PDB file of C-alpha atoms in Angstrom:
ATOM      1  CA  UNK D  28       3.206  12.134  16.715  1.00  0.00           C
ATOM      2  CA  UNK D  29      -0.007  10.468  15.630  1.00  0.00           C
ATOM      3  CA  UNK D  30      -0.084   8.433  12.847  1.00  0.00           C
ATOM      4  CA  UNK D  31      -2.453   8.960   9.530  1.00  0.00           C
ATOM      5  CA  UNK D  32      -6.032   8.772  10.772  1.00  0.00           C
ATOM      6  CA  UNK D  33      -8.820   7.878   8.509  1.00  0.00           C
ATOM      7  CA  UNK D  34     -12.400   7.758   9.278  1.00  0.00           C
ATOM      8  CA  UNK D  35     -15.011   6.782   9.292  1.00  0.00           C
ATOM      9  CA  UNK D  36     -13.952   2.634   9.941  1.00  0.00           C
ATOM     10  CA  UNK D  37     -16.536   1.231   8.681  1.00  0.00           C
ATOM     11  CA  UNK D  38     -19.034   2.942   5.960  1.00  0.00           C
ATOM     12  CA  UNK D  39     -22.249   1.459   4.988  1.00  0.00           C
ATOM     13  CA  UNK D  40     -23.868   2.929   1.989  1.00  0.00           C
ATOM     14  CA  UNK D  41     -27.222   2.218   0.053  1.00  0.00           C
ATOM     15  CA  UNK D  42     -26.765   1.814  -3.834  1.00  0.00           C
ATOM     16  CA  UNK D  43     -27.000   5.254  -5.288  1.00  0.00           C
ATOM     17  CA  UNK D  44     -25.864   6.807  -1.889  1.00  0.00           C
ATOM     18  CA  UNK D  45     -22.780   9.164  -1.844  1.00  0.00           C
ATOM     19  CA  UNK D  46     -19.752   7.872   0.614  1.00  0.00           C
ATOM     20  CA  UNK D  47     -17.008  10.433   1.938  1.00  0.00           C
ATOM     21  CA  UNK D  48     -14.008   9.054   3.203  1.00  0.00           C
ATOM     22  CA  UNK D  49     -11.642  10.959   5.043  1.00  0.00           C
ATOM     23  CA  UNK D  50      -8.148  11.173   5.862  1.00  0.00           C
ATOM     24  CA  UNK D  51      -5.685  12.848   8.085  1.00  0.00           C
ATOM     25  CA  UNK D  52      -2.247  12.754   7.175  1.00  0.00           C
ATOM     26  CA  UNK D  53       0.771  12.794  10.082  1.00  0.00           C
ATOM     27  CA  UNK D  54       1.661  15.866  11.057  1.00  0.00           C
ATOM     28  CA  UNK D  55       4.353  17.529   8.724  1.00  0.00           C
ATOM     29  CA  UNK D  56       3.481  15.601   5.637  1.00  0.00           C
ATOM     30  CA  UNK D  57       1.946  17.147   2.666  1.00  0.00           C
ATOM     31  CA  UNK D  58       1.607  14.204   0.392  1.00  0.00           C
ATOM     32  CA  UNK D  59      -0.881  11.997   0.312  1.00  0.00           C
ATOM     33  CA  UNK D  60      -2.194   8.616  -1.368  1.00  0.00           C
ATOM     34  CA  UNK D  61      -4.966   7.054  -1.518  1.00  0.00           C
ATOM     35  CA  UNK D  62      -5.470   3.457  -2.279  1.00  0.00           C
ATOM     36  CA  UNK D  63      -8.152   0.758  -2.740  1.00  0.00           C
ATOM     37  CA  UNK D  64      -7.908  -3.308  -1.535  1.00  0.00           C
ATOM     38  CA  UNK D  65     -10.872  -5.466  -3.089  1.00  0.00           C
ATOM     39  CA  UNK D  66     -11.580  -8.513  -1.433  1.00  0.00           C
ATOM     40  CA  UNK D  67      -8.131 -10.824  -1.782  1.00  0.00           C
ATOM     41  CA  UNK D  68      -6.594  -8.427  -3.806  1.00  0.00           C
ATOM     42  CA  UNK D  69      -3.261  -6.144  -3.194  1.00  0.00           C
ATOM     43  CA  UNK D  70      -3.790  -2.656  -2.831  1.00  0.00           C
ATOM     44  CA  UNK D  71      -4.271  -0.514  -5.949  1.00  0.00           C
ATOM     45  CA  UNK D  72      -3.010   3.116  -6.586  1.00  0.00           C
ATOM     46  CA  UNK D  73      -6.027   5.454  -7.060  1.00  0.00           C
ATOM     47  CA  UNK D  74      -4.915   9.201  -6.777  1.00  0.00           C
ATOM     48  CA  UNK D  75      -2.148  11.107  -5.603  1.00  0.00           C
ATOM     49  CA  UNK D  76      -2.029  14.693  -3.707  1.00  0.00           C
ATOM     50  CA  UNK D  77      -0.630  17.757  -2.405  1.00  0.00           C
ATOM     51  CA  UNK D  78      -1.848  20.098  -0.840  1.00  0.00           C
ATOM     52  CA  UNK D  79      -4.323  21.712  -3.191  1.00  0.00           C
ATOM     53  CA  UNK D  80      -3.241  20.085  -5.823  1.00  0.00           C
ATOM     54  CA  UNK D  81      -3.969  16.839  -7.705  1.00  0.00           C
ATOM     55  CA  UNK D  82      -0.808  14.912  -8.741  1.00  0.00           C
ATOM     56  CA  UNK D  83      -1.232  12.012 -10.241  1.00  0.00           C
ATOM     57  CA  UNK D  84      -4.690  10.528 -10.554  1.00  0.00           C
ATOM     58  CA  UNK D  85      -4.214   8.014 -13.363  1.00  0.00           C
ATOM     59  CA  UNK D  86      -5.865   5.435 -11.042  1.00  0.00           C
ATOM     60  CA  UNK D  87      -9.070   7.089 -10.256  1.00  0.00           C
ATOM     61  CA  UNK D  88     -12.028   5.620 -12.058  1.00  0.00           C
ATOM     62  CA  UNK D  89     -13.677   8.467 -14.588  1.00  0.00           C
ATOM     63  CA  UNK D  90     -17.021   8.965 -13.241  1.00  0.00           C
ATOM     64  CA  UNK D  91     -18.491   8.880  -9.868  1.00  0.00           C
ATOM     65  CA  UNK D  92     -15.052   9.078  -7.879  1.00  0.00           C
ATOM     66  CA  UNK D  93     -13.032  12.647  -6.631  1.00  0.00           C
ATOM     67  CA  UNK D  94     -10.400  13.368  -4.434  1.00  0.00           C
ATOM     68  CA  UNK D  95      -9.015  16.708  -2.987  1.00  0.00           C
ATOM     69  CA  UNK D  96      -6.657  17.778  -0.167  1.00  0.00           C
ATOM     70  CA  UNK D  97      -7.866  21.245   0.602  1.00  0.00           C
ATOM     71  CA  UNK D  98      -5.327  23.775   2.688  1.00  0.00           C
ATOM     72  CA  UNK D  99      -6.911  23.394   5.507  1.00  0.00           C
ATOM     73  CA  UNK D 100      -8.436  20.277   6.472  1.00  0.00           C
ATOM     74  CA  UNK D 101      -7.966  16.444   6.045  1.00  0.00           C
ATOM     75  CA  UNK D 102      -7.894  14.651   2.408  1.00  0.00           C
ATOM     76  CA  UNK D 103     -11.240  13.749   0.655  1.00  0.00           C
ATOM     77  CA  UNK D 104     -12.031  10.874  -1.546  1.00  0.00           C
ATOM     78  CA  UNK D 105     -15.527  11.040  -2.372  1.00  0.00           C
ATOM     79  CA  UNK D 106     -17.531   8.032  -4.239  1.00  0.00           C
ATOM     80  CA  UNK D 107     -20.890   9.457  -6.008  1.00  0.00           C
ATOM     81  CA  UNK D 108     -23.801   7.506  -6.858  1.00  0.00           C
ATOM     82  CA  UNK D 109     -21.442   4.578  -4.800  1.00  0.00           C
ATOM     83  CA  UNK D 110     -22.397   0.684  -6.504  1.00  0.00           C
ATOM     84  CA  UNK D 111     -22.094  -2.646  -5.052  1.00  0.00           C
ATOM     85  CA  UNK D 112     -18.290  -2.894  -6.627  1.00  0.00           C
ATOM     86  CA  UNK D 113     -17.357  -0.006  -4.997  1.00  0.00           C
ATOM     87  CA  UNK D 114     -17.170  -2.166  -1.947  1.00  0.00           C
ATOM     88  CA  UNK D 115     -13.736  -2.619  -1.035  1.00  0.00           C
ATOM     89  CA  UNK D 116     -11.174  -1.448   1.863  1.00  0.00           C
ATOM     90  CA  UNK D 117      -9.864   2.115   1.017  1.00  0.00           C
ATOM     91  CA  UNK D 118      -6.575   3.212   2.497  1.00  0.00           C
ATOM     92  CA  UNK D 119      -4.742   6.704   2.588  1.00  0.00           C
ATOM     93  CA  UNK D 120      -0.753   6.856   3.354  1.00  0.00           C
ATOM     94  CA  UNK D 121       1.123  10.056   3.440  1.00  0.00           C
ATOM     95  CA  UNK D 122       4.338  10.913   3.214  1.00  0.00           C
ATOM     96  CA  UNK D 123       6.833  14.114   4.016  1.00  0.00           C
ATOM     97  CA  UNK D 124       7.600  16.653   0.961  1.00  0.00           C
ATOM     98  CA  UNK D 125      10.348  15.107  -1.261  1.00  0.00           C
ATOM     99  CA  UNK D 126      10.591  12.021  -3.490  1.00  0.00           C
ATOM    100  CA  UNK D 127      12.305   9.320  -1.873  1.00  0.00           C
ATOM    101  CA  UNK D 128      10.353   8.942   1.664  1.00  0.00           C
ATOM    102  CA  UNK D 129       8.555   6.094   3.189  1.00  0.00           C
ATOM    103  CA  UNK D 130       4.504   6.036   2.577  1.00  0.00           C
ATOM    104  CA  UNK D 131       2.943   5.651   6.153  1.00  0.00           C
ATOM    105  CA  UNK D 132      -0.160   4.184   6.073  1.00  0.00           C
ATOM    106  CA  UNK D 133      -4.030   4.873   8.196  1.00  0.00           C
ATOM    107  CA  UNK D 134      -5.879   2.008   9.131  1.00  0.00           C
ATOM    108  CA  UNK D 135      -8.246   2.170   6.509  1.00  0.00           C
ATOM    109  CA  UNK D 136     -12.141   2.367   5.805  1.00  0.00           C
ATOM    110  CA  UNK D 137     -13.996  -0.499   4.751  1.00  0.00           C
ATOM    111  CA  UNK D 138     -16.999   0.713   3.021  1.00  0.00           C
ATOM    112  CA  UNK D 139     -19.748  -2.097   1.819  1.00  0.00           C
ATOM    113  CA  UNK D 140     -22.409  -1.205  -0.591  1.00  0.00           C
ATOM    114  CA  UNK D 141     -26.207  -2.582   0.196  1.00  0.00           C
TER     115      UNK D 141
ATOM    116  CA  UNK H  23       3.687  -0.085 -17.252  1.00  0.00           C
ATOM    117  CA  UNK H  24       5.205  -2.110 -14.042  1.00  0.00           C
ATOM    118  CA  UNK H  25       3.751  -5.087 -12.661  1.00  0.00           C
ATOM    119  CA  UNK H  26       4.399  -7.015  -9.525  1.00  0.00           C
ATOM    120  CA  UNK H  27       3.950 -10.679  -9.120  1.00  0.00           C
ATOM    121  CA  UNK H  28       3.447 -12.793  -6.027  1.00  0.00           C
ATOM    122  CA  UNK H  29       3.051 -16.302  -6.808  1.00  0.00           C
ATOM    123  CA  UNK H  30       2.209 -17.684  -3.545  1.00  0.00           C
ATOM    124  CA  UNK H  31      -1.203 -16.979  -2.620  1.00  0.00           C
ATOM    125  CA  UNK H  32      -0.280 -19.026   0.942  1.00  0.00           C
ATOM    126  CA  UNK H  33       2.978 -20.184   2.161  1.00  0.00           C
ATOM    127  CA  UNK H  34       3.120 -21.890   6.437  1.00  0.00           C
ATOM    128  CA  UNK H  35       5.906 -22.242   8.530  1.00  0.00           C
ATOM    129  CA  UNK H  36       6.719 -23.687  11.665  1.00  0.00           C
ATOM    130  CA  UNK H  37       7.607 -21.303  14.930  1.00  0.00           C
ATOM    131  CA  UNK H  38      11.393 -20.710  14.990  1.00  0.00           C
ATOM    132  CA  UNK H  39      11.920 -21.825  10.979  1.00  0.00           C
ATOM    133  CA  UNK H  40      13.020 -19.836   7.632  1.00  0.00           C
ATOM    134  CA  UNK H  41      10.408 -19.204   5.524  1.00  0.00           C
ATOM    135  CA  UNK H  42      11.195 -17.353   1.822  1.00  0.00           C
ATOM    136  CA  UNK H  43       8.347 -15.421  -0.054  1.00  0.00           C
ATOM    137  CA  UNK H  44       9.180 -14.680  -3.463  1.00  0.00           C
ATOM    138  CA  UNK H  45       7.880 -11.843  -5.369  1.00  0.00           C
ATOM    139  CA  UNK H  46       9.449 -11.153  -9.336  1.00  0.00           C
ATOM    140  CA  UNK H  47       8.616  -7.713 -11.355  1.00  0.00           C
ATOM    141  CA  UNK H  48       8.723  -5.968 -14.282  1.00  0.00           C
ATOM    142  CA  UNK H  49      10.091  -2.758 -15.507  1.00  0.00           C
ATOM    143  CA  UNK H  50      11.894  -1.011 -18.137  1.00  0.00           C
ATOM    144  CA  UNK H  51      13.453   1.690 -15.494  1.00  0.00           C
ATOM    145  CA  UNK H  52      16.652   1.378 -13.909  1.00  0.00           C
ATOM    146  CA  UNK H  53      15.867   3.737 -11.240  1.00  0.00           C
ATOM    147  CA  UNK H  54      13.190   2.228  -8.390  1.00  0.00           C
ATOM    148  CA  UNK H  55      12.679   1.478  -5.039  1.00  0.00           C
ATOM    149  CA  UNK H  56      11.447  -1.874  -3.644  1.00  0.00           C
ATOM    150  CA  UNK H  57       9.289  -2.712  -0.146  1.00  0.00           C
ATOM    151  CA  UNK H  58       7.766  -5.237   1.769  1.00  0.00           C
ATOM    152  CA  UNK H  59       4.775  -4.507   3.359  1.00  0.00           C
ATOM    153  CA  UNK H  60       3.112  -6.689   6.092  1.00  0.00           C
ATOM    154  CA  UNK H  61      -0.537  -6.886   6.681  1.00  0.00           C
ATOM    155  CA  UNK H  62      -2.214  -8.527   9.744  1.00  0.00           C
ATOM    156  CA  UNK H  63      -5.509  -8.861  10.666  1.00  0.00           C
ATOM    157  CA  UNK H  64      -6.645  -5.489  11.851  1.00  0.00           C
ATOM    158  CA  UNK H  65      -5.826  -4.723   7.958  1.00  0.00           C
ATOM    159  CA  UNK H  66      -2.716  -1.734   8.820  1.00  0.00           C
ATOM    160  CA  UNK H  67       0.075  -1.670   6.461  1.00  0.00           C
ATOM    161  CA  UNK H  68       3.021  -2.077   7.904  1.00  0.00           C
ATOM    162  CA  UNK H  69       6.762  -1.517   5.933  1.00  0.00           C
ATOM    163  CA  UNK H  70       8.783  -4.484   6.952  1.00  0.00           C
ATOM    164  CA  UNK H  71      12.051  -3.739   4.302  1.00  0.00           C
ATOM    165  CA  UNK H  72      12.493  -1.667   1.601  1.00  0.00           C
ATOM    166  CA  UNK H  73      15.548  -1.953  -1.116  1.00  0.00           C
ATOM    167  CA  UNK H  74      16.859   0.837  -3.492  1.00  0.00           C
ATOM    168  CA  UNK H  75      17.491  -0.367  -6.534  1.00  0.00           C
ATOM    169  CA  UNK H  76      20.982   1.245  -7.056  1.00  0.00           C
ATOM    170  CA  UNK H  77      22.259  -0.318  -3.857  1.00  0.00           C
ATOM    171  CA  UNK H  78      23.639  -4.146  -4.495  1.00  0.00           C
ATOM    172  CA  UNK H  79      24.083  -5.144  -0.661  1.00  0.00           C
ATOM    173  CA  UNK H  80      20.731  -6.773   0.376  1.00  0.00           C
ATOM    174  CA  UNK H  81      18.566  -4.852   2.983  1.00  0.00           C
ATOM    175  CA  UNK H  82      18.391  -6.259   6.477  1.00  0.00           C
ATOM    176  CA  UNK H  83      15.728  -5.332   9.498  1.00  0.00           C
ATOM    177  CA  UNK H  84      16.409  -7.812  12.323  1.00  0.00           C
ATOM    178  CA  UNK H  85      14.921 -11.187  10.982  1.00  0.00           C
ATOM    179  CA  UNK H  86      13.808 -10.330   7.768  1.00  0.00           C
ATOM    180  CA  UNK H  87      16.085 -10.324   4.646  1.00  0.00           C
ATOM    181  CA  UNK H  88      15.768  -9.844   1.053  1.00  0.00           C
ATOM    182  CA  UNK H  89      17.394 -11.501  -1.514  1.00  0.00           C
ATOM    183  CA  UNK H  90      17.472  -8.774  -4.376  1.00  0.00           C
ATOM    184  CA  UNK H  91      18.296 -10.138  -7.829  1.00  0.00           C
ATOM    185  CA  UNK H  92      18.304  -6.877 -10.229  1.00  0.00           C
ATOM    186  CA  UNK H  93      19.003  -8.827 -13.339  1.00  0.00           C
ATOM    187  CA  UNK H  94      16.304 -12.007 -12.734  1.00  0.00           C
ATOM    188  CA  UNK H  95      13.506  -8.843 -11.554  1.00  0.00           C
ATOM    189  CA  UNK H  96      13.370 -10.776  -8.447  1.00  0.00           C
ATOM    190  CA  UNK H  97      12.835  -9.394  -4.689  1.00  0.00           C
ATOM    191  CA  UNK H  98      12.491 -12.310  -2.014  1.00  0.00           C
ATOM    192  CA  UNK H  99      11.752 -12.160   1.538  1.00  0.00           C
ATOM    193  CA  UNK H 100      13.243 -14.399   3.965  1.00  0.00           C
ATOM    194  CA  UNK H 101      12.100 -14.664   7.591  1.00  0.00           C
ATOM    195  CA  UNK H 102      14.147 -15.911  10.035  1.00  0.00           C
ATOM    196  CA  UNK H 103      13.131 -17.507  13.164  1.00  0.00           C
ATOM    197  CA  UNK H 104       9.372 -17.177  12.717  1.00  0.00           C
ATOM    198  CA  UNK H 105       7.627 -16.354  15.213  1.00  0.00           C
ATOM    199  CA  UNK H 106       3.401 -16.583  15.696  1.00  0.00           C
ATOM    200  CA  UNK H 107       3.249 -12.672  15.347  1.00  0.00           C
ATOM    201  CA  UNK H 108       4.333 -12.977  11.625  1.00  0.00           C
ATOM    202  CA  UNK H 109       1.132 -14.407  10.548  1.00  0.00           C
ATOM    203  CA  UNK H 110      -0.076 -12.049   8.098  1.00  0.00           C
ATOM    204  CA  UNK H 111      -0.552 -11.273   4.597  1.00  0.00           C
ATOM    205  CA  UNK H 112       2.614  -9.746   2.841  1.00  0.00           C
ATOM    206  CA  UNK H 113       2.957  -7.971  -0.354  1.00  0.00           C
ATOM    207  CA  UNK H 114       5.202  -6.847  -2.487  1.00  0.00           C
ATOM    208  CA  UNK H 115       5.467  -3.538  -3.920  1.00  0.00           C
ATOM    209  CA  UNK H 116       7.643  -1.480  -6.560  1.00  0.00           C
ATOM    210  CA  UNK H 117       7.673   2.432  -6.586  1.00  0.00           C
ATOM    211  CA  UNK H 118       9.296   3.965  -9.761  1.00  0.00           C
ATOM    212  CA  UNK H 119      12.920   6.797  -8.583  1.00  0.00           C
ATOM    213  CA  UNK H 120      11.354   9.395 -11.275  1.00  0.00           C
ATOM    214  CA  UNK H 121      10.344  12.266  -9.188  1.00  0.00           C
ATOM    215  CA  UNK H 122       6.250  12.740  -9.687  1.00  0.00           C
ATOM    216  CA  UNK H 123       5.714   9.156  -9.707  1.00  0.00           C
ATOM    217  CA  UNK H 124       5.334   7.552  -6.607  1.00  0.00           C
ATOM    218  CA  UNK H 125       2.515   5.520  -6.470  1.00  0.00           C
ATOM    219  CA  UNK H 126       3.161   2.345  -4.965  1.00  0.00           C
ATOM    220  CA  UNK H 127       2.267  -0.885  -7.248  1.00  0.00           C
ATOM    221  CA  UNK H 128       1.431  -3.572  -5.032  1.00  0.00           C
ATOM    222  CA  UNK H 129       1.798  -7.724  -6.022  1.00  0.00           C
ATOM    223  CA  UNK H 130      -1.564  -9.721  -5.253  1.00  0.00           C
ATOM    224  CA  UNK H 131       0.244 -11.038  -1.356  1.00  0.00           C
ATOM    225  CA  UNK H 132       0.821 -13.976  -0.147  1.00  0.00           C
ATOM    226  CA  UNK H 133      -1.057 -14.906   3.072  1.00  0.00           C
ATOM    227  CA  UNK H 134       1.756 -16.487   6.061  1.00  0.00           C
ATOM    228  CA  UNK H 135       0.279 -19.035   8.503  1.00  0.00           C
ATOM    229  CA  UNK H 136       2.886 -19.412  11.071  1.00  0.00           C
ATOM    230  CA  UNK H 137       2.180 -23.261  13.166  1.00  0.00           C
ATOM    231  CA  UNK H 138       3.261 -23.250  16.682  1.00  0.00           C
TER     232      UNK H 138
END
């Protein structure tokens, strides 16, 4: 059973460039996270999804940042209009359907901001 | 809202020695789940111990422990007989037992050197 796969890795983006970061979850899970890590910093809860449906986004920034988790297809998190402190390592976990189950977590994608 | 609160940014140890990271936290719910997450250098999250916060008996995963204080807010790691693959940052992390909110709030981490 493969684990969550993001991609890309690594994500170099122009100021004013849009950056799409995608993620995978394992197979059989329908929830998904996504978090951000700035430089020496823990990770911080951005948005939280099922499967067409946004759960829980009180961590998203207002403008420039979206997520989605379409039926078919991996989860989005798309930066618009990205700025040098948008830099950062972005991580997606996922987890089966219920409340009480482990977050696994992808390797993350380190985007930097020219 | 809850916050989590490492206060070591680094601790070392020596190969083969106990080494405790501390982590306290704050919440007004009495129904939450606890974790330890390790971090290494190729930056994947790895759970290491988690601890329900209706269970008093400490969680135990081979050599890591936690000492779980529910009263003091406090949730400390002890690793036993370190070993060089340990080195890595660790944080600490709270998740609310309310169903709908399960975001993970992570502490700032504490980065292990582990001296051979």
């Amino acid at each position: 059973n493969a684990g969550v796969m993001q991609n890309p890795r690594h994500l170099v983006r122009r100021r004013g460039q849009e950056a799409r970061l995608r993620c995978s979850p394992m197979k059989g899970h329908s929830h998904v996270y996504w978090y951000r890590q700035l430089p020496e910093e823990g990770l911080k809860f951005m948005v939280y999804l099922q499967k067409e449906n946004i759960i829980d986004e009180s961590g998203m920034p207002k403008e420039r940042f979206s997520a989605e988790f379409p039926k078919e297809g991996p989860s989005i998190l798309r930066i618009q209009q990205v700025v040098r402190g948008d830099s950062a390592a972005y991580f997606c976990a996922s987890s089966p359907q219920g409340s009480y189950n482990e977050q696994f977590f992808g390797p993350g994608t380190r985007l930097t901001v020219l | 809202a809850q916050t989590v609160t490492q206060s070591q940014p680094e601790m070392s140890v020596q190969e083969a020695e106990t080494v405790t990271l501390s982590c306290t936290y704050d919440t007004s719910e009495s129904d939450y789940y606890l974790f330890w997450y390790k971090q290494p250098p190729s930056r994947q999250m790895i759970l290491v111990i988690r601890q329900e916060a209706y269970k008093q008996q400490n969680a135990t995963e081979n050599r890591f422990s936690v000492n779980f204080q529910k009263a003091a807010k406090s949730f400390s790691l002890k690793i036993s007989d370190s070993q060089l693959g340990d080195a890595a940052m660790y944080f600490c992390a709270y998740r609310s037992g309310g169903s709908g909110s399960e975001k993970l709030v992570f502490g700032k981490g504490t980065k292990l050197t582990v001296n051979p």
